[in-house]
Amino acid sequence: MDIKLKEIQQDYLNKIKTAKNLKDLDEIFLSLFGKNGEVTLLPKQFSQLDKEQLKKLGPLFNQVKQELEKVIGNRRQAIREESYKALENEEFTLPPLRWEAKQRTGHTHPLTAFEQHTAKIFNKLGFVQIDAPLIDTDYNNFEVLNIPENHPARDLWDTLYINSNLKTQNSKLLLRTHTSNSQIRALSQNKPPIRLMNIGRCFRYENVDARHEHTFEQFEIIYVDKGVSMANLQYLSEYFLKSIFGEDIKVRLKPKYYPFVEPGVGVDGLCIFCKGKGCRVCGGIGWLELAGAGMIHPNVLRAGDIDPKEYSGIAWGFGPARMAMIKYGIEDIRLFNSGELAFLEKF
Ligand code: DAH
């Protein structure tokens, strides 16, 4: 039996030496040490041997087995090193086409796209976009809009004040709670007829949920001229909502209190999901509130140096995120600012 063992040893040492690749080596390994491998099967015949023979053969068997394993391991390493060397001599260049295909091309954020579309609609009617600061004075955001300090109406806005001794024109600073802070600028820096709009971020100390964000957008429209009335407000509300939601939408004005308008209204659109029957989206009411609006209060006109006996004005504050959610069927307002690519790439 030791002759057989020596044969195996010789035969396989040659095979291992001439193996060209790792696959050859795997086959050699299996024919030696696999389930029916020659080395695996050999000990089954040990039972035929007497004690003396076994004493001699046992250590020889182990020695040959270990040698073959070791030689296979060394050859495997050598084959690997040869293939690395071959790779080193090859010239590598980046496959440019594949890389380009992976580049993302960005696009406008859905809310920005919606706001640009909205601005275009009013632009066609002669409304011009103006800016107003996101950090503003208490005066511009509240006081001049007929909301004095300590007036209970302030509770309508959960305000983020800036905790600082910094004051501008002796007025505290805050994060604007609405785009209505653009009103006093629009009125005092322009002569009627005035047709202006302001779109941008507003901030409130909100409990955030699927319909409320602490950082959100508003869209303010201001129109002042001789003889402007609630009829203009009704007509323009309808015109605007039809251009967004289609001809079928119906609009109603319901009385609502805002200190800077008189009368003040909520602008509702007939729920586009249930057509007024009442559903989950409109909370069973059949109507969705899309804006606050009204006739600009005489005190506000006067603060802007406009004579309320000669001129009158209307103003709205729309919620573009709310409108975009309805138009595109978006269920959670938080998605807009989430940076969630899966959401953004749908647009
Ligand atoms: N600024 C109001 C708000 O944030 C909305 C609003 C109501 C704007 C009436 C207006 C207005 O211009 O006339 O709730």
CSV table of C-alpha atoms and ligand atoms in Angstrom, one decimal:
chain,number,residue,atom,x,y,z
A,1,MET,CA,0.0,0.0,0.0
A,2,ASP,CA,2.9,2.3,0.6
A,3,ILE,CA,3.8,1.8,-3.1
A,4,LYS,CA,0.3,3.0,-4.1
A,5,LEU,CA,0.8,6.0,-1.8
A,6,LYS,CA,4.1,6.9,-3.5
A,7,GLU,CA,2.5,6.5,-6.9
A,8,ILE,CA,-0.2,9.0,-6.0
A,9,GLN,CA,2.4,11.4,-4.6
A,10,GLN,CA,4.5,11.3,-7.7
A,11,ASP,CA,1.7,11.4,-10.2
A,12,TYR,CA,0.0,14.4,-8.5
A,13,LEU,CA,3.1,16.4,-7.8
A,14,ASN,CA,3.6,16.4,-11.6
A,15,LYS,CA,0.0,17.3,-12.3
A,16,ILE,CA,0.2,20.2,-9.8
A,17,LYS,CA,3.4,21.5,-11.2
A,18,THR,CA,1.9,21.7,-14.8
A,19,ALA,CA,-1.5,23.0,-13.8
A,20,LYS,CA,-2.1,26.2,-15.8
A,21,ASN,CA,-4.9,27.8,-13.9
A,22,LEU,CA,-7.0,27.8,-10.7
A,23,LYS,CA,-9.7,25.7,-12.3
A,24,ASP,CA,-7.2,22.9,-13.1
A,25,LEU,CA,-6.0,23.1,-9.5
A,26,ASP,CA,-9.6,22.8,-8.2
A,27,GLU,CA,-10.0,19.6,-10.2
A,28,ILE,CA,-6.8,18.2,-8.9
A,29,PHE,CA,-7.8,19.0,-5.3
A,30,LEU,CA,-11.1,17.3,-5.8
A,31,SER,CA,-9.7,14.1,-7.3
A,32,LEU,CA,-7.4,13.9,-4.2
A,33,PHE,CA,-9.5,15.1,-1.4
A,34,GLY,CA,-13.1,15.1,-2.7
A,35,LYS,CA,-15.7,12.6,-1.5
A,36,ASN,CA,-14.3,9.9,-3.7
A,37,GLY,CA,-10.8,11.4,-3.9
A,38,GLU,CA,-7.8,9.0,-4.0
A,39,VAL,CA,-6.4,10.3,-0.6
A,40,THR,CA,-9.9,10.2,0.9
A,41,LEU,CA,-10.5,6.6,0.0
A,42,LEU,CA,-7.1,5.3,1.0
A,43,PRO,CA,-7.7,5.0,4.8
A,44,LYS,CA,-10.7,2.7,4.1
A,45,GLN,CA,-8.1,0.0,3.2
A,46,PHE,CA,-6.2,0.5,6.4
A,47,SER,CA,-8.4,-2.1,8.2
A,48,GLN,CA,-6.7,-4.8,6.1
A,49,LEU,CA,-3.3,-4.0,7.5
A,50,ASP,CA,-1.7,-5.4,10.6
A,51,LYS,CA,-0.4,-3.3,13.5
A,52,GLU,CA,3.2,-3.1,12.3
A,53,GLN,CA,2.3,-2.1,8.8
A,54,LEU,CA,-0.1,0.5,10.1
A,55,LYS,CA,2.5,2.0,12.3
A,56,LYS,CA,4.7,2.6,9.3
A,57,LEU,CA,2.0,3.7,6.9
A,58,GLY,CA,0.1,6.0,9.1
A,59,PRO,CA,2.8,8.7,9.4
A,60,LEU,CA,3.7,8.3,5.7
A,61,PHE,CA,0.1,8.8,4.7
A,62,ASN,CA,-0.1,12.0,6.8
A,63,GLN,CA,3.1,13.3,5.4
A,64,VAL,CA,2.1,12.7,1.8
A,65,LYS,CA,-1.4,14.2,2.5
A,66,GLN,CA,0.1,17.4,4.0
A,67,GLU,CA,2.7,17.7,1.3
A,68,LEU,CA,0.1,17.5,-1.5
A,69,GLU,CA,-2.1,20.1,0.3
A,70,LYS,CA,0.8,22.4,0.7
A,71,VAL,CA,2.0,22.1,-2.9
A,72,ILE,CA,-1.5,22.8,-4.1
A,73,GLY,CA,-1.7,25.9,-1.9
A,74,ASN,CA,1.7,27.2,-3.2
A,75,ARG,CA,0.8,26.6,-6.8
A,76,ARG,CA,-2.5,28.4,-6.3
A,77,GLN,CA,-0.6,31.4,-4.9
A,78,ALA,CA,1.9,31.3,-7.8
A,79,ILE,CA,-0.9,31.2,-10.4
A,80,ARG,CA,-2.6,34.2,-8.7
A,81,GLU,CA,0.6,36.2,-8.7
A,82,GLU,CA,1.2,35.4,-12.4
A,83,SER,CA,-2.2,36.7,-13.3
A,84,TYR,CA,-1.7,40.0,-11.2
A,85,LYS,CA,1.5,40.5,-13.1
A,86,ALA,CA,-0.2,40.1,-16.4
A,87,LEU,CA,-2.8,42.7,-15.3
A,88,GLU,CA,-0.1,45.1,-14.4
A,89,ASN,CA,1.2,45.2,-17.9
A,90,GLU,CA,-2.3,45.8,-19.3
A,91,GLU,CA,-3.3,49.4,-20.0
A,92,PHE,CA,-6.4,50.6,-18.3
A,93,THR,CA,-8.6,53.5,-19.4
A,94,LEU,CA,-12.0,54.6,-17.9
A,95,PRO,CA,-14.8,53.5,-20.1
A,96,PRO,CA,-16.1,57.0,-20.7
A,97,LEU,CA,-19.5,56.1,-22.2
A,98,ARG,CA,-20.6,54.1,-19.2
A,99,TRP,CA,-19.6,56.8,-16.8
A,100,GLU,CA,-21.5,59.5,-18.7
A,101,ALA,CA,-24.6,57.3,-18.6
A,102,LYS,CA,-24.5,57.3,-14.8
A,103,GLN,CA,-24.4,61.1,-14.5
A,104,ARG,CA,-27.7,62.5,-13.2
A,105,THR,CA,-29.2,65.4,-14.9
A,106,GLY,CA,-31.1,67.5,-12.3
A,107,HIS,CA,-34.4,69.2,-12.8
A,108,THR,CA,-36.5,71.9,-11.1
A,109,HIS,CA,-38.0,71.0,-7.7
A,110,PRO,CA,-41.7,70.2,-8.2
A,111,LEU,CA,-42.8,73.0,-5.9
A,112,THR,CA,-40.5,75.6,-7.6
A,113,ALA,CA,-41.9,74.4,-11.0
A,114,PHE,CA,-45.5,74.8,-9.6
A,115,GLU,CA,-44.7,78.3,-8.3
A,116,GLN,CA,-43.1,79.4,-11.6
A,117,HIS,CA,-46.2,78.2,-13.4
A,118,THR,CA,-48.4,80.1,-10.9
A,119,ALA,CA,-46.3,83.3,-11.3
A,120,LYS,CA,-46.7,83.1,-15.1
A,121,ILE,CA,-50.4,83.0,-14.9
A,122,PHE,CA,-50.5,86.3,-12.9
A,123,ASN,CA,-47.7,87.7,-15.0
A,124,LYS,CA,-49.9,87.5,-18.0
A,125,LEU,CA,-52.5,89.6,-16.2
A,126,GLY,CA,-49.9,92.3,-15.5
A,127,PHE,CA,-48.8,91.3,-12.0
A,128,VAL,CA,-45.1,91.8,-11.3
A,129,GLN,CA,-43.1,89.7,-8.8
A,130,ILE,CA,-41.5,91.6,-5.8
A,131,ASP,CA,-39.2,90.4,-3.0
A,132,ALA,CA,-39.7,90.6,0.7
A,133,PRO,CA,-37.3,89.5,3.4
A,134,LEU,CA,-37.7,86.2,5.2
A,135,ILE,CA,-36.4,87.8,8.4
A,136,ASP,CA,-38.4,90.9,9.0
A,137,THR,CA,-39.5,93.3,11.7
A,138,ASP,CA,-42.5,92.7,13.9
A,139,TYR,CA,-43.8,96.0,12.5
A,140,ASN,CA,-43.9,94.8,8.8
A,141,ASN,CA,-45.1,91.4,9.6
A,142,PHE,CA,-47.8,92.4,12.2
A,143,GLU,CA,-48.2,95.9,13.4
A,144,VAL,CA,-48.7,97.7,10.1
A,145,LEU,CA,-51.1,95.0,9.2
A,146,ASN,CA,-53.5,96.1,11.9
A,147,ILE,CA,-52.2,93.5,14.4
A,148,PRO,CA,-50.8,95.4,17.4
A,149,GLU,CA,-48.6,93.8,20.0
A,150,ASN,CA,-50.7,91.9,22.6
A,151,HIS,CA,-53.7,91.8,20.3
A,152,PRO,CA,-55.3,88.3,20.6
A,153,ALA,CA,-55.3,88.1,16.7
A,154,ARG,CA,-51.6,87.3,17.0
A,155,ASP,CA,-52.6,83.9,18.2
A,156,LEU,CA,-53.5,83.1,14.6
A,157,TRP,CA,-49.8,82.9,13.8
A,158,ASP,CA,-47.4,80.7,15.9
A,159,THR,CA,-44.4,83.0,15.5
A,160,LEU,CA,-40.7,82.3,15.6
A,161,TYR,CA,-39.2,85.4,17.1
A,162,ILE,CA,-35.5,86.0,16.9
A,163,ASN,CA,-34.1,85.9,20.4
A,164,SER,CA,-31.8,88.8,20.2
A,165,ASN,CA,-31.6,92.4,21.3
A,166,LEU,CA,-31.1,93.4,17.8
A,167,LYS,CA,-33.9,95.6,16.6
A,168,THR,CA,-34.5,97.3,13.3
A,169,GLN,CA,-36.3,100.6,13.4
A,170,ASN,CA,-37.0,99.9,17.0
A,171,SER,CA,-38.9,96.8,16.1
A,172,LYS,CA,-38.3,93.2,17.2
A,173,LEU,CA,-37.1,90.7,14.5
A,174,LEU,CA,-38.9,87.5,13.5
A,175,LEU,CA,-39.1,84.9,10.8
A,176,ARG,CA,-41.9,86.1,8.6
A,177,THR,CA,-45.1,84.1,9.3
A,178,HIS,CA,-46.7,85.0,5.9
A,179,THR,CA,-45.9,86.7,2.6
A,180,SER,CA,-48.3,89.5,3.8
A,181,ASN,CA,-45.1,91.2,5.1
A,182,SER,CA,-44.7,92.2,1.4
A,183,GLN,CA,-47.9,94.3,1.5
A,184,ILE,CA,-46.5,97.4,3.2
A,185,ARG,CA,-43.6,97.5,0.8
A,186,ALA,CA,-45.8,97.0,-2.2
A,187,LEU,CA,-48.1,99.9,-1.1
A,188,SER,CA,-45.6,102.4,0.1
A,189,GLN,CA,-43.1,102.0,-2.7
A,190,ASN,CA,-45.6,102.1,-5.6
A,191,LYS,CA,-48.4,104.3,-6.9
A,192,PRO,CA,-51.7,102.7,-7.9
A,193,PRO,CA,-52.6,100.9,-10.0
A,194,ILE,CA,-50.6,98.3,-8.1
A,195,ARG,CA,-50.5,94.7,-9.3
A,196,LEU,CA,-47.8,92.8,-7.5
A,197,MET,CA,-47.1,89.3,-6.2
A,198,ASN,CA,-44.6,87.8,-3.7
A,199,ILE,CA,-43.8,84.1,-3.5
A,200,GLY,CA,-41.6,82.6,-0.9
A,201,ARG,CA,-40.8,80.8,2.3
A,202,CYS,CA,-42.6,81.5,5.5
A,203,PHE,CA,-42.0,80.0,9.0
A,204,ARG,CA,-44.2,79.0,11.9
A,205,TYR,CA,-43.8,77.3,15.2
A,206,GLU,CA,-45.9,74.3,14.0
A,207,ASN,CA,-46.5,70.8,15.1
A,208,VAL,CA,-45.3,69.2,11.9
A,209,ASP,CA,-47.6,66.6,10.4
A,210,ALA,CA,-48.7,65.4,6.9
A,211,ARG,CA,-50.4,68.8,6.3
A,212,HIS,CA,-48.3,71.2,8.3
A,213,GLU,CA,-44.7,72.3,8.0
A,214,HIS,CA,-42.7,74.8,10.0
A,215,THR,CA,-41.1,75.9,6.7
A,216,PHE,CA,-43.6,76.4,3.9
A,217,GLU,CA,-44.4,78.6,0.9
A,218,GLN,CA,-47.0,81.3,0.4
A,219,PHE,CA,-48.1,83.2,-2.7
A,220,GLU,CA,-49.3,86.8,-2.1
A,221,ILE,CA,-51.3,88.8,-4.6
A,222,ILE,CA,-51.9,92.5,-4.2
A,223,TYR,CA,-54.2,94.5,-6.5
A,224,VAL,CA,-55.0,98.2,-5.8
A,225,ASP,CA,-56.8,100.6,-8.1
A,226,LYS,CA,-59.9,102.8,-8.3
A,227,GLY,CA,-63.1,100.8,-8.0
A,228,VAL,CA,-61.5,97.4,-7.1
A,229,SER,CA,-64.2,95.3,-5.4
A,230,MET,CA,-65.1,91.8,-4.1
A,231,ALA,CA,-66.3,91.1,-7.6
A,232,ASN,CA,-62.7,91.3,-8.9
A,233,LEU,CA,-61.6,89.0,-6.0
A,234,GLN,CA,-64.2,86.4,-7.0
A,235,TYR,CA,-63.4,86.6,-10.7
A,236,LEU,CA,-59.6,86.5,-10.2
A,237,SER,CA,-59.9,83.6,-7.7
A,238,GLU,CA,-61.9,81.6,-10.2
A,239,TYR,CA,-59.6,82.5,-13.1
A,240,PHE,CA,-56.5,81.4,-11.2
A,241,LEU,CA,-58.0,78.2,-9.8
A,242,LYS,CA,-59.3,77.2,-13.3
A,243,SER,CA,-55.9,77.7,-14.8
A,244,ILE,CA,-54.4,75.3,-12.2
A,245,PHE,CA,-57.2,72.7,-11.8
A,246,GLY,CA,-59.2,73.0,-15.0
A,247,GLU,CA,-62.5,74.5,-16.0
A,248,ASP,CA,-64.6,72.2,-13.8
A,249,ILE,CA,-63.4,73.7,-10.5
A,250,LYS,CA,-65.9,75.8,-8.7
A,251,VAL,CA,-64.9,78.6,-6.2
A,252,ARG,CA,-66.7,80.0,-3.2
A,253,LEU,CA,-65.8,82.8,-0.8
A,254,LYS,CA,-66.8,82.3,2.8
A,255,PRO,CA,-66.4,84.9,5.5
A,256,LYS,CA,-63.2,84.7,7.5
A,257,TYR,CA,-61.4,87.0,9.9
A,258,TYR,CA,-58.0,88.5,9.1
A,259,PRO,CA,-57.1,91.8,10.8
A,260,PHE,CA,-55.7,93.4,7.6
A,261,VAL,CA,-58.7,92.9,5.4
A,262,GLU,CA,-62.3,94.0,5.6
A,263,PRO,CA,-64.3,92.0,4.7
A,264,GLY,CA,-62.0,89.0,4.9
A,265,VAL,CA,-62.7,85.7,3.2
A,266,GLY,CA,-61.5,82.1,2.8
A,267,VAL,CA,-61.2,81.1,-0.8
A,268,ASP,CA,-62.5,77.5,-1.2
A,269,GLY,CA,-62.2,75.3,-4.3
A,270,LEU,CA,-64.8,72.5,-4.8
A,271,CYS,CA,-62.9,69.3,-3.9
A,272,ILE,CA,-61.6,67.9,-7.1
A,273,PHE,CA,-61.5,64.4,-5.7
A,274,CYS,CA,-65.2,64.0,-4.7
A,275,LYS,CA,-66.7,66.9,-6.6
A,276,GLY,CA,-68.3,68.3,-3.5
A,277,LYS,CA,-69.8,65.0,-2.1
A,278,GLY,CA,-67.3,64.9,0.8
A,279,CYS,CA,-64.3,62.6,1.0
A,280,ARG,CA,-61.2,61.9,3.1
A,281,VAL,CA,-59.1,64.6,1.4
A,282,CYS,CA,-61.6,67.4,2.1
A,283,GLY,CA,-62.6,66.0,5.5
A,284,GLY,CA,-66.1,65.4,4.3
A,285,ILE,CA,-66.8,69.1,3.7
A,286,GLY,CA,-66.7,68.9,-0.1
A,287,TRP,CA,-64.6,72.1,-0.3
A,288,LEU,CA,-60.9,72.7,0.2
A,289,GLU,CA,-59.6,76.0,1.5
A,290,LEU,CA,-56.9,77.3,-0.8
A,291,ALA,CA,-56.3,80.9,0.3
A,292,GLY,CA,-57.1,83.7,2.7
A,293,ALA,CA,-58.1,87.0,1.1
A,294,GLY,CA,-60.2,90.1,1.3
A,295,MET,CA,-60.4,93.9,0.7
A,296,ILE,CA,-57.3,95.6,2.0
A,297,HIS,CA,-58.2,97.3,5.3
A,298,PRO,CA,-58.2,101.2,5.1
A,299,ASN,CA,-55.7,101.3,7.9
A,300,VAL,CA,-53.2,99.3,5.8
A,301,LEU,CA,-53.8,101.4,2.8
A,302,ARG,CA,-53.2,104.6,4.8
A,303,ALA,CA,-50.0,103.1,6.3
A,304,GLY,CA,-48.9,102.7,2.7
A,305,ASP,CA,-49.7,106.4,1.9
A,306,ILE,CA,-52.7,105.4,-0.2
A,307,ASP,CA,-56.0,107.2,0.3
A,308,PRO,CA,-58.7,104.7,1.0
A,309,LYS,CA,-61.4,107.2,-0.2
A,310,GLU,CA,-59.9,107.2,-3.6
A,311,TYR,CA,-58.5,103.7,-4.0
A,312,SER,CA,-59.4,100.2,-2.9
A,313,GLY,CA,-57.5,97.0,-3.0
A,314,ILE,CA,-57.7,93.2,-2.7
A,315,ALA,CA,-55.1,90.7,-1.6
A,316,TRP,CA,-54.8,86.9,-1.3
A,317,GLY,CA,-52.4,84.6,0.4
A,318,PHE,CA,-52.4,81.2,-1.4
A,319,GLY,CA,-50.7,78.0,-0.2
A,320,PRO,CA,-48.8,76.7,-3.2
A,321,ALA,CA,-47.7,73.4,-1.5
A,322,ARG,CA,-51.3,72.6,-0.6
A,323,MET,CA,-52.4,73.3,-4.2
A,324,ALA,CA,-49.5,71.2,-5.6
A,325,MET,CA,-50.4,68.4,-3.2
A,326,ILE,CA,-54.0,68.4,-4.5
A,327,LYS,CA,-53.0,68.7,-8.2
A,328,TYR,CA,-50.4,65.9,-8.1
A,329,GLY,CA,-52.0,63.7,-5.4
A,330,ILE,CA,-49.2,64.1,-2.9
A,331,GLU,CA,-50.2,62.9,0.5
A,332,ASP,CA,-47.5,64.3,2.8
A,333,ILE,CA,-46.3,68.0,2.7
A,334,ARG,CA,-43.0,66.9,4.4
A,335,LEU,CA,-41.9,65.2,1.1
A,336,PHE,CA,-41.2,68.6,-0.5
A,337,ASN,CA,-38.4,69.5,1.8
A,338,SER,CA,-37.2,65.9,2.5
A,339,GLY,CA,-34.6,65.7,-0.2
A,340,GLU,CA,-36.1,62.2,-0.9
A,341,LEU,CA,-34.8,61.4,-4.4
A,342,ALA,CA,-37.4,58.7,-5.0
A,343,PHE,CA,-40.1,61.4,-4.6
A,344,LEU,CA,-38.3,64.1,-6.6
A,345,GLU,CA,-37.5,61.9,-9.5
A,346,LYS,CA,-41.3,61.3,-10.1
A,347,PHE,CA,-41.6,64.8,-11.5
B,1,DAH,N1,-51.4,86.0,5.5
B,1,DAH,C1,-52.6,85.2,5.7
B,1,DAH,C2,-52.1,83.9,6.4
B,1,DAH,O1,-51.0,83.6,6.5
B,1,DAH,C3,-53.3,84.9,4.5
B,1,DAH,C4,-53.9,86.1,3.9
B,1,DAH,C5,-55.2,86.4,4.3
B,1,DAH,C6,-53.3,86.9,3.0
B,1,DAH,C7,-55.8,87.5,3.8
B,1,DAH,C8,-53.9,88.0,2.4
B,1,DAH,C9,-55.2,88.3,2.9
B,1,DAH,O2,-53.3,88.8,1.6
B,1,DAH,O3,-55.8,89.4,2.3
B,1,DAH,O4,-52.9,83.2,6.9
